[in-house]
mmCIF file of N, CA and C in Angstrom:
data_model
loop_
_atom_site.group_PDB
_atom_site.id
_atom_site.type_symbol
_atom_site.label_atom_id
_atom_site.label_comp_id
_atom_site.label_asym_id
_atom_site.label_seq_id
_atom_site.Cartn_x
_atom_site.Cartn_y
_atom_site.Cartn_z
ATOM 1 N N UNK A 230 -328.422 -212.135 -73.046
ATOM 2 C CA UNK A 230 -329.816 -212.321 -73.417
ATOM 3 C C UNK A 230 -330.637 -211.155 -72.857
ATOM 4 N N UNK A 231 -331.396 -210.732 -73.522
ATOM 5 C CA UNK A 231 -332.242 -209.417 -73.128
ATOM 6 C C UNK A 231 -334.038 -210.055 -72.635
ATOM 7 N N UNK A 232 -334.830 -209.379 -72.208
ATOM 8 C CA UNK A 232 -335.613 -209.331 -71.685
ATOM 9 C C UNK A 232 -336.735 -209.779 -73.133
ATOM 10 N N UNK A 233 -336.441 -209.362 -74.084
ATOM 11 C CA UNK A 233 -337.046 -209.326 -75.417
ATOM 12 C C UNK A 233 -336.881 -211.082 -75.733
ATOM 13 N N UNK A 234 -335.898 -211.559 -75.661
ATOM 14 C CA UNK A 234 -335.079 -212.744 -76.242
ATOM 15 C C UNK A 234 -335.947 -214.371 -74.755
ATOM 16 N N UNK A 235 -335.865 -213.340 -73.464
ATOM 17 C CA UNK A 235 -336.643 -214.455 -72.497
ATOM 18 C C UNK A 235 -338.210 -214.186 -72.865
ATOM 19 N N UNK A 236 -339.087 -213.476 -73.295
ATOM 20 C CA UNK A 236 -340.124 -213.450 -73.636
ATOM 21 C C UNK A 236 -340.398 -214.469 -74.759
ATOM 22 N N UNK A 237 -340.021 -214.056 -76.207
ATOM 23 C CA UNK A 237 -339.740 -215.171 -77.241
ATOM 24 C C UNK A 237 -339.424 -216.711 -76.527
ATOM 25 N N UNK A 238 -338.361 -216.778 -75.996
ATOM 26 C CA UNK A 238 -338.185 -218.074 -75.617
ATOM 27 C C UNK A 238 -339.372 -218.591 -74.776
ATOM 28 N N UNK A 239 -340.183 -217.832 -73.586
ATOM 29 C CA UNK A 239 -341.199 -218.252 -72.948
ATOM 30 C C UNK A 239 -342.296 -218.668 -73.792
ATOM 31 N N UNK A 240 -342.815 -217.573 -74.734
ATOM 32 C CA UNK A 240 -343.980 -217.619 -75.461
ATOM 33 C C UNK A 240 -343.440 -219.321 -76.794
ATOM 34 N N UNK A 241 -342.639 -219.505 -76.725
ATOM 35 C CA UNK A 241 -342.433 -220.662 -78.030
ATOM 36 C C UNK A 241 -342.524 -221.584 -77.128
ATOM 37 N N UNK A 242 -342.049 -221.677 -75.983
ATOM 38 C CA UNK A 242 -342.244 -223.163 -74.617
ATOM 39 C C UNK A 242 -343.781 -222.987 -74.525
ATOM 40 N N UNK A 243 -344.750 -222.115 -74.527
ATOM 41 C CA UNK A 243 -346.157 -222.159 -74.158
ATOM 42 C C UNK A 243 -346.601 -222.635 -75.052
ATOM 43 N N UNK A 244 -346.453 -222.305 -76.238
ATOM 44 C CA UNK A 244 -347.305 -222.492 -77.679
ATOM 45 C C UNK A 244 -348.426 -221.650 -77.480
ATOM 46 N N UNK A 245 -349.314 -222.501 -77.347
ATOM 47 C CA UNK A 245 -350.675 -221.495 -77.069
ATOM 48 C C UNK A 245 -351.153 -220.956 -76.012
ATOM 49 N N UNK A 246 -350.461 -221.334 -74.915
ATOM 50 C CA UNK A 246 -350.786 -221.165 -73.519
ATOM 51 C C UNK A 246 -350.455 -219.850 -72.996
ATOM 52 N N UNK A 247 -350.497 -218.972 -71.552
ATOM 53 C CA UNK A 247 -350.365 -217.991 -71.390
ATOM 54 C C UNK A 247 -349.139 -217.701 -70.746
ATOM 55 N N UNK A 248 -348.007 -217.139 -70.937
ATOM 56 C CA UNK A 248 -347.243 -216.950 -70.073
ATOM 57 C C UNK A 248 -346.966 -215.865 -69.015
ATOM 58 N N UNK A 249 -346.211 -216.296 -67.851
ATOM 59 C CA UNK A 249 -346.419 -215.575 -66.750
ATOM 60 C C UNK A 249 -344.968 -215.166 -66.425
ATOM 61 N N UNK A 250 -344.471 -213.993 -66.467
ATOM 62 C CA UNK A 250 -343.190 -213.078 -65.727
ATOM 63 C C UNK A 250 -342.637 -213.362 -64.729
ATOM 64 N N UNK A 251 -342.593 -213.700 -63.987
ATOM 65 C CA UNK A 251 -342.063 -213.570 -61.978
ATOM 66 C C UNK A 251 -340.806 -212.647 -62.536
ATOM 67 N N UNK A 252 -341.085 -211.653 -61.242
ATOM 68 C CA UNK A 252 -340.330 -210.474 -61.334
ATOM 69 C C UNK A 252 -340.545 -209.580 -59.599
ATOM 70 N N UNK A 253 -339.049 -208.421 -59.507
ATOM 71 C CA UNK A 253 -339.629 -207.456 -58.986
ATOM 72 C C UNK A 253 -339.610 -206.123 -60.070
ATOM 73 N N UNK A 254 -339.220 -205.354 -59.327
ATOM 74 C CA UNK A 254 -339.422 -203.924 -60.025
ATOM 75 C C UNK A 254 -338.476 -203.682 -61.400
ATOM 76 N N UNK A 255 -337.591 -204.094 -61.410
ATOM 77 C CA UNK A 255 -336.597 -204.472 -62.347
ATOM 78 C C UNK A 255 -337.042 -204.871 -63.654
ATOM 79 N N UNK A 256 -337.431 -206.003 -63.614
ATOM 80 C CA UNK A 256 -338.079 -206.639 -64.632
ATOM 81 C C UNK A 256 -339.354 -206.276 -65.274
ATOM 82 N N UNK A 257 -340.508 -205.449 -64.150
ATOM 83 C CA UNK A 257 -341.785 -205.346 -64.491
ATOM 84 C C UNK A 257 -341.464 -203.631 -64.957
ATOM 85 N N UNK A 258 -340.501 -203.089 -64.574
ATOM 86 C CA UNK A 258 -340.351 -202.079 -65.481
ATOM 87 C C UNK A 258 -340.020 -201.883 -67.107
ATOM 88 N N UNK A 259 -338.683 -202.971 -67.254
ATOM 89 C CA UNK A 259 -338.619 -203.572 -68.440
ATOM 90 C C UNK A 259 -339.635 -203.996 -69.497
ATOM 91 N N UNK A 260 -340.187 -204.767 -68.992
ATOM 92 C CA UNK A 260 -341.467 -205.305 -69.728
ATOM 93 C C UNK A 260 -342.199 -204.392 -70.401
ATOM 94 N N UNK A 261 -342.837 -203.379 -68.974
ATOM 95 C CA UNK A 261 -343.798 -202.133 -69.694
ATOM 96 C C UNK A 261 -343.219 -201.074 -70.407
ATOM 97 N N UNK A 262 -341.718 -200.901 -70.361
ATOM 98 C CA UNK A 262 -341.064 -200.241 -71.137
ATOM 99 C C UNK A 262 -340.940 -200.660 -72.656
ATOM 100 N N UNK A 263 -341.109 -201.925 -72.914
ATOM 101 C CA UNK A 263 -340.575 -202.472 -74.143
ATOM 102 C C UNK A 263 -342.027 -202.959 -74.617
ATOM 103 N N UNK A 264 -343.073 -202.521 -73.604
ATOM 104 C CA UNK A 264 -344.584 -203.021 -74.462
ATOM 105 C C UNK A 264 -344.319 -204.499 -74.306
ATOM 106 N N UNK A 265 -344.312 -205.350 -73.613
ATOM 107 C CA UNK A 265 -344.425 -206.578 -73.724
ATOM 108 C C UNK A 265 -345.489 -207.567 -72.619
ATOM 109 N N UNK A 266 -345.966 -206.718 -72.217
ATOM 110 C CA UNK A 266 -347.046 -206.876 -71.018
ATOM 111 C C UNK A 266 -348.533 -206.877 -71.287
ATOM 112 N N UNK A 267 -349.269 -207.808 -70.955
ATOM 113 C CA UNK A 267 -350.740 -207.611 -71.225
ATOM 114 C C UNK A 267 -351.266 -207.457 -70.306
ATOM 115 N N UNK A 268 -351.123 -207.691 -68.692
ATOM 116 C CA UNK A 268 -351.498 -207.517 -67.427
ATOM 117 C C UNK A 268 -350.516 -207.678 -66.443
ATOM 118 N N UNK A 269 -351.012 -207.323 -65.727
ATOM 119 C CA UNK A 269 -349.720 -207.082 -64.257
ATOM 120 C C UNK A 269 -350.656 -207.542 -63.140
ATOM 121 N N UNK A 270 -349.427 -208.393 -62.010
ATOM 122 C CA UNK A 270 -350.047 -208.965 -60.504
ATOM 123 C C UNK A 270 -349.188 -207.630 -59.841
ATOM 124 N N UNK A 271 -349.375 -207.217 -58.704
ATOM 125 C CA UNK A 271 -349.491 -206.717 -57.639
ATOM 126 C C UNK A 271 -349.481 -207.657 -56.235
ATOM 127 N N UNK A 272 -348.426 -208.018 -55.700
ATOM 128 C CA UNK A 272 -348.899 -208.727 -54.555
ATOM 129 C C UNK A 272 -347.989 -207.862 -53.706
ATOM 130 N N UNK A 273 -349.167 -206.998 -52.380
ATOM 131 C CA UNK A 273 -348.416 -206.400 -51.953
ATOM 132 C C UNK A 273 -348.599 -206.515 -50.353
ATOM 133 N N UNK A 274 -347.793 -206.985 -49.974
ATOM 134 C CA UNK A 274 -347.399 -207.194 -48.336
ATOM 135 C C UNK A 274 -346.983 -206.388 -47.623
ATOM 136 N N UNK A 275 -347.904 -206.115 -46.428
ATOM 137 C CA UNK A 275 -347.971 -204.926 -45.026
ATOM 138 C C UNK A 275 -346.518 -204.931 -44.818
ATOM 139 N N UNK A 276 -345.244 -205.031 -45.022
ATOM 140 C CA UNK A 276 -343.798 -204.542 -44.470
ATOM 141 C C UNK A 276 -342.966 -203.770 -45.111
ATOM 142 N N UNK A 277 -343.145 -202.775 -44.997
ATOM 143 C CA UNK A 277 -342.216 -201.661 -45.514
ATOM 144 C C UNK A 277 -340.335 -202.019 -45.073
ATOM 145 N N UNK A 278 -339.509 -201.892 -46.057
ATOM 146 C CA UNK A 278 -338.494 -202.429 -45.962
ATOM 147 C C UNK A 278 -337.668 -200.979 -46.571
ATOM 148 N N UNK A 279 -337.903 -200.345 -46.800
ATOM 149 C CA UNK A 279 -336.919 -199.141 -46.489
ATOM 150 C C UNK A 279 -336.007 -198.763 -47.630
ATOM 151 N N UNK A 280 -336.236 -199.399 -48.453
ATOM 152 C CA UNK A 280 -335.528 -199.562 -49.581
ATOM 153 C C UNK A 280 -335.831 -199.796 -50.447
ATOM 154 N N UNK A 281 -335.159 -199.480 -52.471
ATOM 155 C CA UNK A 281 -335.112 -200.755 -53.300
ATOM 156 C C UNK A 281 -335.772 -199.715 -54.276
ATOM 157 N N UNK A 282 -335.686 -200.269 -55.260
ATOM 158 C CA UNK A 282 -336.251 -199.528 -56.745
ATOM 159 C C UNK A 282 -337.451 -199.557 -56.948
ATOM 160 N N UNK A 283 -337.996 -198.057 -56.892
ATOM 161 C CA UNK A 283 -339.351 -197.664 -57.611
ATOM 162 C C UNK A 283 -339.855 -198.389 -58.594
ATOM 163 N N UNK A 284 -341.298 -199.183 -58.471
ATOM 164 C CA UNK A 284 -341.963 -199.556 -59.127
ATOM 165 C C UNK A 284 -342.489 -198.563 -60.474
ATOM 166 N N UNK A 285 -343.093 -197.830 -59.815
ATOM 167 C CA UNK A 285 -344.043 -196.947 -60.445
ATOM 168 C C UNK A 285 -342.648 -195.595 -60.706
ATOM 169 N N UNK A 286 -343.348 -194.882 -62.110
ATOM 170 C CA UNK A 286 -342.865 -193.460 -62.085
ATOM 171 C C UNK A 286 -342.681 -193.366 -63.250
ATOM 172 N N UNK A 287 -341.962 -192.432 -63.645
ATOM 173 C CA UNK A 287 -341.496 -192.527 -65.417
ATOM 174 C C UNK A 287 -340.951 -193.538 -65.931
ATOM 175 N N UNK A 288 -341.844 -194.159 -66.834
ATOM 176 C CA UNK A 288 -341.191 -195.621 -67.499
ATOM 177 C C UNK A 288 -341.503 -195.675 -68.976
ATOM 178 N N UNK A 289 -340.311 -195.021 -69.700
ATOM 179 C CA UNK A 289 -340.092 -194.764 -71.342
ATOM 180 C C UNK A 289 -341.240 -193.378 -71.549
ATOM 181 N N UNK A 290 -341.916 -193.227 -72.575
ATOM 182 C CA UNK A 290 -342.503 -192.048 -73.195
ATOM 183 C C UNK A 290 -343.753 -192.137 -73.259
ATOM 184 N N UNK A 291 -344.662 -193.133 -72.780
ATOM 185 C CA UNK A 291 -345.920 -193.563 -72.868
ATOM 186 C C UNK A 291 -346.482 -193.585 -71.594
ATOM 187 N N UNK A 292 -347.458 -192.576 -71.379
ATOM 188 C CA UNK A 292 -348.718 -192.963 -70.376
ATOM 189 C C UNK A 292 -349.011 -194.417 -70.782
ATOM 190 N N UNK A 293 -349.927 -194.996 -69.425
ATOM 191 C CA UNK A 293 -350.381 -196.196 -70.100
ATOM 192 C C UNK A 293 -350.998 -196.074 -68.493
ATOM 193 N N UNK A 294 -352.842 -196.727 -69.076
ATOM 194 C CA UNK A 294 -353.684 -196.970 -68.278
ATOM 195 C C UNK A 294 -353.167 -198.517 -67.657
ATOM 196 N N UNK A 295 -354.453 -198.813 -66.262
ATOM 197 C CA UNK A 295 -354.191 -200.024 -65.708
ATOM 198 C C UNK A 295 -355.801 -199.769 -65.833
ATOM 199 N N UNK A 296 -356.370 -201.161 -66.189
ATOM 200 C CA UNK A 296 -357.380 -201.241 -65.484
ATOM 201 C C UNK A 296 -357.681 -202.527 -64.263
ATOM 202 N N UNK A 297 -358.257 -202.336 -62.981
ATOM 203 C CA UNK A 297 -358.287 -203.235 -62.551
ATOM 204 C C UNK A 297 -359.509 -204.390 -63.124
ATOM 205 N N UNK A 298 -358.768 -205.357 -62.829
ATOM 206 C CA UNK A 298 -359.642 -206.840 -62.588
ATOM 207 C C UNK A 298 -359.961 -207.868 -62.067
ATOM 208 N N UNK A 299 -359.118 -207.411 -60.845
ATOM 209 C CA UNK A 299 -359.322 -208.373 -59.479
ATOM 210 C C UNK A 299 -358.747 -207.946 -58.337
ATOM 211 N N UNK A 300 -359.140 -208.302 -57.579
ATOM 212 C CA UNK A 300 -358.599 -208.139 -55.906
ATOM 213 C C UNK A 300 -359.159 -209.039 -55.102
ATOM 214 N N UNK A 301 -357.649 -209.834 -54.157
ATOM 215 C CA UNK A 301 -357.690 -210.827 -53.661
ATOM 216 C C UNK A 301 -357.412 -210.530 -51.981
ATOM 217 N N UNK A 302 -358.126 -210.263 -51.071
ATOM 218 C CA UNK A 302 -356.774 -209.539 -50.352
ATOM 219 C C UNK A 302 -356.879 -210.774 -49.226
ATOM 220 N N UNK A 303 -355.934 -211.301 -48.738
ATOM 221 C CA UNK A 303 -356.106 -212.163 -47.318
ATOM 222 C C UNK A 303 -355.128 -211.369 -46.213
ATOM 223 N N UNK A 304 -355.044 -212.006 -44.980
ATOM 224 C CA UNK A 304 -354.632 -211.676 -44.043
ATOM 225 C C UNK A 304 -353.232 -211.186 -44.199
ATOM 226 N N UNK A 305 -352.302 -211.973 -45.306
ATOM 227 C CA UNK A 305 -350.972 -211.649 -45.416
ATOM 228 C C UNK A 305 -351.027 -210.921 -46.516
ATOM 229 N N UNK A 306 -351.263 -210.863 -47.644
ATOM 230 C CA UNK A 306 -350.781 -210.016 -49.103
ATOM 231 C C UNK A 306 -352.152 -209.610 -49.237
ATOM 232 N N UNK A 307 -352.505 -208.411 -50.367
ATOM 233 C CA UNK A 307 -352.743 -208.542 -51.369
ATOM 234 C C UNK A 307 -352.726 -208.422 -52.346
ATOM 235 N N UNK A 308 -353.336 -209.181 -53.203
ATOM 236 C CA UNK A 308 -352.735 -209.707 -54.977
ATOM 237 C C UNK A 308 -353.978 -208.826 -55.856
ATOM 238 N N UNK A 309 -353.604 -207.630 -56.271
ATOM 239 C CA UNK A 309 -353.815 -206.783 -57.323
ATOM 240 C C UNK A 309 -353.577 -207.158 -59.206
ATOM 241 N N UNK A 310 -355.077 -207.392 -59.450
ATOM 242 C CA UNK A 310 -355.078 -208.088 -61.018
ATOM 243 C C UNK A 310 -355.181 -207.115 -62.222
ATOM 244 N N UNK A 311 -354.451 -206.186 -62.646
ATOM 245 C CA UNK A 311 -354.662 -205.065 -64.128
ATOM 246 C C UNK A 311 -354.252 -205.614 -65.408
ATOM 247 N N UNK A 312 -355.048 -205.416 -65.966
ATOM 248 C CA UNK A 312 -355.175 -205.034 -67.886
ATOM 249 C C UNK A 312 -354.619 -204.081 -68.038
ATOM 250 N N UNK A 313 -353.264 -204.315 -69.066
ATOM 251 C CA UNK A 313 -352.428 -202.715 -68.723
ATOM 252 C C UNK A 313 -353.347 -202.533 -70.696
ATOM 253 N N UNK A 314 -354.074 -201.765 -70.690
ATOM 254 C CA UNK A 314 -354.811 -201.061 -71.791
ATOM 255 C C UNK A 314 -353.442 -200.663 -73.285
ATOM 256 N N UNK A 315 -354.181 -200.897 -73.961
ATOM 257 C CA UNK A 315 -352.625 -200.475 -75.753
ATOM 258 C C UNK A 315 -353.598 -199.082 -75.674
ATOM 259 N N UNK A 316 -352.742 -197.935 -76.364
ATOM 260 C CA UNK A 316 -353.353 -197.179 -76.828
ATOM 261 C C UNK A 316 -352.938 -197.453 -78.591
#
């Protein structure tokens, strides 16, 4: 099953409702690679762990803006809200 095939299946369980990803870098690269994203969370916690796959960087052939639309920050995380913009 591809990433394309769990989207479809999510969006037909919602009907009209909004569906939501849980992911790390893996997945949220996928997504914006294949255009299947309308906004992105950010929750990002003070511990650097030394490792692990780049979020950010070249992902397929398309620039693509973020705009922000929220920021949450508390003592432990914070949760970063973007509109990833269509051109």
């Amino acid at each position: 099953s591809s990433v394309e095939d769990a989207v479809e299946m999510a969006k037909a369980v919602a009907g009209a409702g909004d569906v939501a990803v849980g992911g790390g870098a893996s997945i949220i690269r996928q997504l914006l690679e294949k255009n299947l994203a309308d906004g992105l969370v950010l929750h990002v916690v003070p511990v650097l762990f030394g490792d692990g796959l780049h979020l950010f960087g070249a992902i397929g052939d398309r620039h693509r803006e973020l705009t922000p639309r929220t920021v949450v920050s508390t003592p432990f995380a914070t949760h970063l809200f973007y509109e990833i913009e269509r051109s």
